[in-house]
mmCIF file of C-alpha atoms in Angstrom:
data_model
loop_
_atom_site.group_PDB
_atom_site.id
_atom_site.type_symbol
_atom_site.label_atom_id
_atom_site.label_comp_id
_atom_site.label_asym_id
_atom_site.label_seq_id
_atom_site.Cartn_x
_atom_site.Cartn_y
_atom_site.Cartn_z
ATOM 1 C CA MET N 1 -20.601 49.289 110.642
ATOM 2 C CA ILE N 2 -23.278 47.499 112.045
ATOM 3 C CA TYR N 3 -25.499 50.591 111.614
ATOM 4 C CA PHE N 4 -25.096 50.875 108.058
ATOM 5 C CA GLN N 5 -25.454 47.220 107.644
ATOM 6 C CA LEU N 6 -28.536 47.333 109.069
ATOM 7 C CA PHE N 7 -29.776 50.878 107.301
ATOM 8 C CA TYR N 8 -28.650 49.445 103.612
ATOM 9 C CA GLU N 9 -30.416 45.880 104.495
ATOM 10 C CA PHE N 10 -33.738 47.309 105.171
ATOM 11 C CA PHE N 11 -33.250 50.102 102.873
ATOM 12 C CA LYS N 12 -33.197 47.884 100.299
ATOM 13 C CA THR N 13 -36.483 45.278 101.282
ATOM 14 C CA GLY N 14 -38.253 49.272 101.520
ATOM 15 C CA LEU N 15 -36.926 49.774 98.401
ATOM 16 C CA PHE N 16 -38.557 46.894 96.326
ATOM 17 C CA VAL N 17 -41.174 45.800 98.796
ATOM 18 C CA PHE N 18 -44.877 46.613 97.175
ATOM 19 C CA GLY N 19 -48.110 45.117 98.592
ATOM 20 C CA GLY N 20 -47.525 46.164 102.550
ATOM 21 C CA GLY N 21 -46.269 44.187 105.371
ATOM 22 C CA LEU N 22 -46.318 41.017 104.530
ATOM 23 C CA ALA N 23 -44.564 41.504 101.244
ATOM 24 C CA THR N 24 -41.112 41.594 103.905
ATOM 25 C CA ILE N 25 -41.607 38.388 104.804
ATOM 26 C CA PRO N 26 -39.251 37.054 101.618
ATOM 27 C CA PHE N 27 -36.860 39.574 102.070
ATOM 28 C CA LEU N 28 -36.481 38.987 105.591
ATOM 29 C CA GLN N 29 -35.981 35.352 104.959
ATOM 30 C CA GLU N 30 -33.153 36.459 102.428
ATOM 31 C CA ILE N 31 -31.503 38.975 105.382
ATOM 32 C CA SER N 32 -31.482 35.960 108.140
ATOM 33 C CA GLU N 33 -29.590 33.415 105.544
ATOM 34 C CA LYS N 34 -27.340 36.205 104.846
ATOM 35 C CA THR N 35 -26.526 37.525 107.701
ATOM 36 C CA GLY N 36 -27.619 35.267 110.695
ATOM 37 C CA TRP N 37 -29.267 38.076 112.356
ATOM 38 C CA PHE N 38 -31.879 35.982 113.726
ATOM 39 C CA THR N 39 -33.230 32.260 112.751
ATOM 40 C CA ILE N 40 -36.240 30.999 110.546
ATOM 41 C CA GLN N 41 -38.032 30.530 113.773
ATOM 42 C CA GLN N 42 -37.277 33.935 115.263
ATOM 43 C CA LEU N 43 -38.729 35.406 112.246
ATOM 44 C CA MET N 44 -42.264 33.000 113.046
ATOM 45 C CA ASP N 45 -42.438 34.954 116.134
ATOM 46 C CA MET N 46 -41.766 38.455 114.878
ATOM 47 C CA ILE N 47 -44.468 37.964 112.064
ATOM 48 C CA ALA N 48 -46.996 36.418 115.312
ATOM 49 C CA ILE N 49 -45.323 39.468 117.699
ATOM 50 C CA SER N 50 -45.963 42.451 114.542
ATOM 51 C CA GLU N 51 -49.393 41.286 113.814
ATOM 52 C CA ALA N 52 -50.576 41.317 117.529
ATOM 53 C CA THR N 53 -48.665 45.067 117.761
ATOM 54 C CA PRO N 54 -50.167 48.253 116.451
ATOM 55 C CA GLY N 55 -48.730 49.249 113.647
ATOM 56 C CA PRO N 56 -47.773 48.373 110.179
ATOM 57 C CA ILE N 57 -45.887 44.760 110.363
ATOM 58 C CA GLY N 58 -43.177 45.966 107.924
ATOM 59 C CA VAL N 59 -41.873 48.328 110.561
ATOM 60 C CA ASN N 60 -42.762 46.465 113.901
ATOM 61 C CA MET N 61 -40.122 43.771 112.380
ATOM 62 C CA ALA N 62 -37.883 46.170 110.822
ATOM 63 C CA THR N 63 -37.484 47.475 114.507
ATOM 64 C CA TYR N 64 -37.686 44.497 116.635
ATOM 65 C CA VAL N 65 -34.467 42.895 114.276
ATOM 66 C CA GLY N 66 -32.629 45.787 114.715
ATOM 67 C CA TYR N 67 -33.204 46.154 118.349
ATOM 68 C CA THR N 68 -32.353 42.476 118.615
ATOM 69 C CA VAL N 69 -29.383 43.215 116.763
ATOM 70 C CA ALA N 70 -27.847 46.471 118.201
ATOM 71 C CA GLY N 71 -30.035 47.929 120.536
ATOM 72 C CA LEU N 72 -32.534 50.430 120.503
ATOM 73 C CA THR N 73 -30.245 52.668 118.351
ATOM 74 C CA GLY N 74 -30.057 49.291 115.972
ATOM 75 C CA GLY N 75 -34.212 49.397 115.956
ATOM 76 C CA ILE N 76 -34.240 53.190 114.842
ATOM 77 C CA VAL N 77 -31.680 53.003 112.477
ATOM 78 C CA ALA N 78 -33.012 49.729 111.073
ATOM 79 C CA THR N 79 -36.713 51.216 111.314
ATOM 80 C CA LEU N 80 -35.174 54.771 109.272
ATOM 81 C CA GLY N 81 -33.929 52.232 106.644
ATOM 82 C CA LEU N 82 -37.227 50.634 106.117
ATOM 83 C CA ILE N 83 -39.536 53.495 105.491
ATOM 84 C CA THR N 84 -36.949 55.987 103.802
ATOM 85 C CA PRO N 85 -37.264 54.386 100.378
ATOM 86 C CA SER N 86 -40.952 54.855 100.920
ATOM 87 C CA ILE N 87 -41.071 58.058 101.569
ATOM 88 C CA ILE N 88 -38.567 58.858 98.811
ATOM 89 C CA ILE N 89 -40.960 57.208 96.727
ATOM 90 C CA ALA N 90 -44.393 58.519 98.232
ATOM 91 C CA CYS N 91 -42.871 62.090 97.461
ATOM 92 C CA ILE N 92 -41.427 61.229 93.601
ATOM 93 C CA ILE N 93 -44.902 59.405 92.700
ATOM 94 C CA ALA N 94 -47.077 62.358 94.401
ATOM 95 C CA ARG N 95 -45.405 64.937 91.689
ATOM 96 C CA LEU N 96 -45.503 62.222 88.898
ATOM 97 C CA LEU N 97 -48.973 61.257 89.337
ATOM 98 C CA TYR N 98 -50.168 64.753 89.510
ATOM 99 C CA LYS N 99 -48.331 65.816 86.430
ATOM 100 C CA PHE N 100 -49.410 62.547 84.127
ATOM 101 C CA LYS N 101 -52.585 61.434 85.946
ATOM 102 C CA ASP N 102 -54.380 60.567 82.703
ATOM 103 C CA SER N 103 -51.406 58.440 81.553
ATOM 104 C CA GLN N 104 -51.918 55.454 79.595
ATOM 105 C CA TYR N 105 -48.958 54.085 80.956
ATOM 106 C CA ILE N 106 -49.497 54.629 84.518
ATOM 107 C CA ASP N 107 -52.322 53.058 84.258
ATOM 108 C CA ALA N 108 -50.489 50.281 82.983
ATOM 109 C CA ALA N 109 -47.594 49.908 85.100
ATOM 110 C CA PHE N 110 -50.332 49.795 88.645
ATOM 111 C CA TYR N 111 -51.751 47.261 86.602
ATOM 112 C CA GLY N 112 -48.548 45.009 86.173
ATOM 113 C CA LEU N 113 -47.620 45.898 89.944
ATOM 114 C CA ARG N 114 -51.066 44.297 91.711
ATOM 115 C CA PRO N 115 -50.284 41.167 90.700
ATOM 116 C CA ALA N 116 -46.920 41.298 91.521
ATOM 117 C CA SER N 117 -47.881 42.451 94.935
ATOM 118 C CA LEU N 118 -49.676 39.450 94.812
ATOM 119 C CA ALA N 119 -47.686 36.709 94.279
ATOM 120 C CA LEU N 120 -45.218 38.865 97.055
ATOM 121 C CA ILE N 121 -47.653 38.824 99.313
ATOM 122 C CA CYS N 122 -48.715 34.704 98.525
ATOM 123 C CA SER N 123 -45.369 33.538 98.695
ATOM 124 C CA ALA N 124 -45.208 34.945 102.695
ATOM 125 C CA GLY N 125 -47.945 33.074 103.474
ATOM 126 C CA LEU N 126 -46.919 30.389 102.025
ATOM 127 C CA ALA N 127 -43.568 30.390 104.332
ATOM 128 C CA VAL N 128 -45.490 31.113 107.235
ATOM 129 C CA LEU N 129 -47.738 28.176 106.443
ATOM 130 C CA ARG N 130 -44.649 25.793 105.542
ATOM 131 C CA LEU N 131 -42.944 26.866 108.694
ATOM 132 C CA SER N 132 -46.081 26.975 111.078
ATOM 133 C CA LEU N 133 -47.986 23.398 109.397
ATOM 134 C CA PHE N 134 -44.956 21.422 108.859
ATOM 135 C CA GLN N 135 -41.610 19.799 110.853
ATOM 136 C CA GLU N 136 -39.248 19.397 107.893
ATOM 137 C CA ALA N 137 -36.168 19.311 110.072
ATOM 138 C CA LEU N 138 -38.156 16.167 112.197
ATOM 139 C CA TRP N 139 -38.915 14.844 109.064
ATOM 140 C CA GLN N 140 -35.408 14.532 108.092
ATOM 141 C CA ASP N 141 -34.411 12.957 111.379
ATOM 142 C CA THR N 142 -36.925 10.355 111.231
ATOM 143 C CA GLY N 143 -37.469 9.700 108.106
ATOM 144 C CA LEU N 144 -41.735 9.281 108.920
ATOM 145 C CA LEU N 145 -44.356 10.858 106.350
ATOM 146 C CA ILE N 146 -46.293 11.572 109.647
ATOM 147 C CA SER N 147 -43.161 13.319 111.173
ATOM 148 C CA LEU N 148 -43.641 15.772 108.822
ATOM 149 C CA PHE N 149 -47.376 17.798 109.731
ATOM 150 C CA ASN N 150 -47.434 19.430 113.023
ATOM 151 C CA PHE N 151 -50.955 17.975 113.873
ATOM 152 C CA LYS N 152 -51.396 20.371 116.943
ATOM 153 C CA GLY N 153 -50.584 23.797 114.342
ATOM 154 C CA ILE N 154 -52.834 22.416 111.615
ATOM 155 C CA CYS N 155 -55.934 21.803 114.256
ATOM 156 C CA LEU N 156 -55.097 25.379 115.335
ATOM 157 C CA ALA N 157 -55.321 26.806 111.930
ATOM 158 C CA LEU N 158 -58.117 25.026 111.142
ATOM 159 C CA VAL N 159 -60.299 26.660 114.141
ATOM 160 C CA ILE N 160 -58.915 29.794 113.934
ATOM 161 C CA PHE N 161 -59.772 29.808 110.424
ATOM 162 C CA ALA N 162 -63.494 28.592 110.997
ATOM 163 C CA LEU N 163 -64.094 30.566 114.108
ATOM 164 C CA SER N 164 -63.088 33.621 112.047
ATOM 165 C CA ASN N 165 -65.398 32.717 109.237
ATOM 166 C CA LYS N 166 -68.471 32.312 111.564
ATOM 167 C CA PHE N 167 -67.685 35.116 114.043
ATOM 168 C CA LYS N 168 -66.646 38.068 111.322
ATOM 169 C CA ASN N 169 -67.162 41.129 113.487
ATOM 170 C CA LEU N 170 -65.043 39.701 116.379
ATOM 171 C CA HIS N 171 -61.569 41.777 116.199
ATOM 172 C CA PRO N 172 -58.371 40.225 115.472
ATOM 173 C CA VAL N 173 -56.392 40.375 118.225
ATOM 174 C CA ALA N 174 -59.199 38.511 119.843
ATOM 175 C CA PHE N 175 -58.004 35.620 117.546
ATOM 176 C CA LEU N 176 -54.323 36.481 118.171
ATOM 177 C CA ALA N 177 -54.638 36.330 122.016
ATOM 178 C CA ALA N 178 -56.538 33.120 121.619
ATOM 179 C CA SER N 179 -54.128 31.207 119.765
ATOM 180 C CA ALA N 180 -51.238 33.045 121.775
ATOM 181 C CA VAL N 181 -53.317 31.556 124.777
ATOM 182 C CA ILE N 182 -53.789 28.209 123.266
ATOM 183 C CA GLY N 183 -50.331 27.813 121.759
ATOM 184 C CA MET N 184 -49.043 28.240 125.781
ATOM 185 C CA VAL N 185 -51.174 25.484 126.420
ATOM 186 C CA PHE N 186 -49.935 23.515 123.916
ATOM 187 C CA ARG N 187 -46.155 23.978 124.549
ATOM 188 C CA PHE N 188 -46.808 22.877 128.092
#
């Protein structure tokens, strides 16, 4: 039963996600709330790990969730659930695009999909921003406004942002590795 549920949840995600792996984050938040398979903090960890490992972020996160829920088979099932709609849709679209390549309706559909994809990616970005830079639980416990802000996270984000703009040719993995080391130093 768990394999069917994993496949189903990730099939739905794969069916409706446009705009790449980061657009899966709102769907993963919904899966977290609905199933309890992972916490929002674990989702943040998944994003970090998925960004740092080779391959598409959405596939990496599906594999991670499936593996933590139901082992190796769960990882495979969740990944297949996520990619199956893409394969089906890509085959259908390839056939239709070839047939209707000069259609203004197809152009109009893609014109509408671009801002929708951007909105999903921005929504995911704002969720990551909120979870990384703010400590809402601590703020609720203390009631002090200053406790809302994760100052170490804010400093790290600003430094990495500044450095990534200064050293544009440096590979993103270098920034992720440096951030991981800094995160370990901050925690201990």
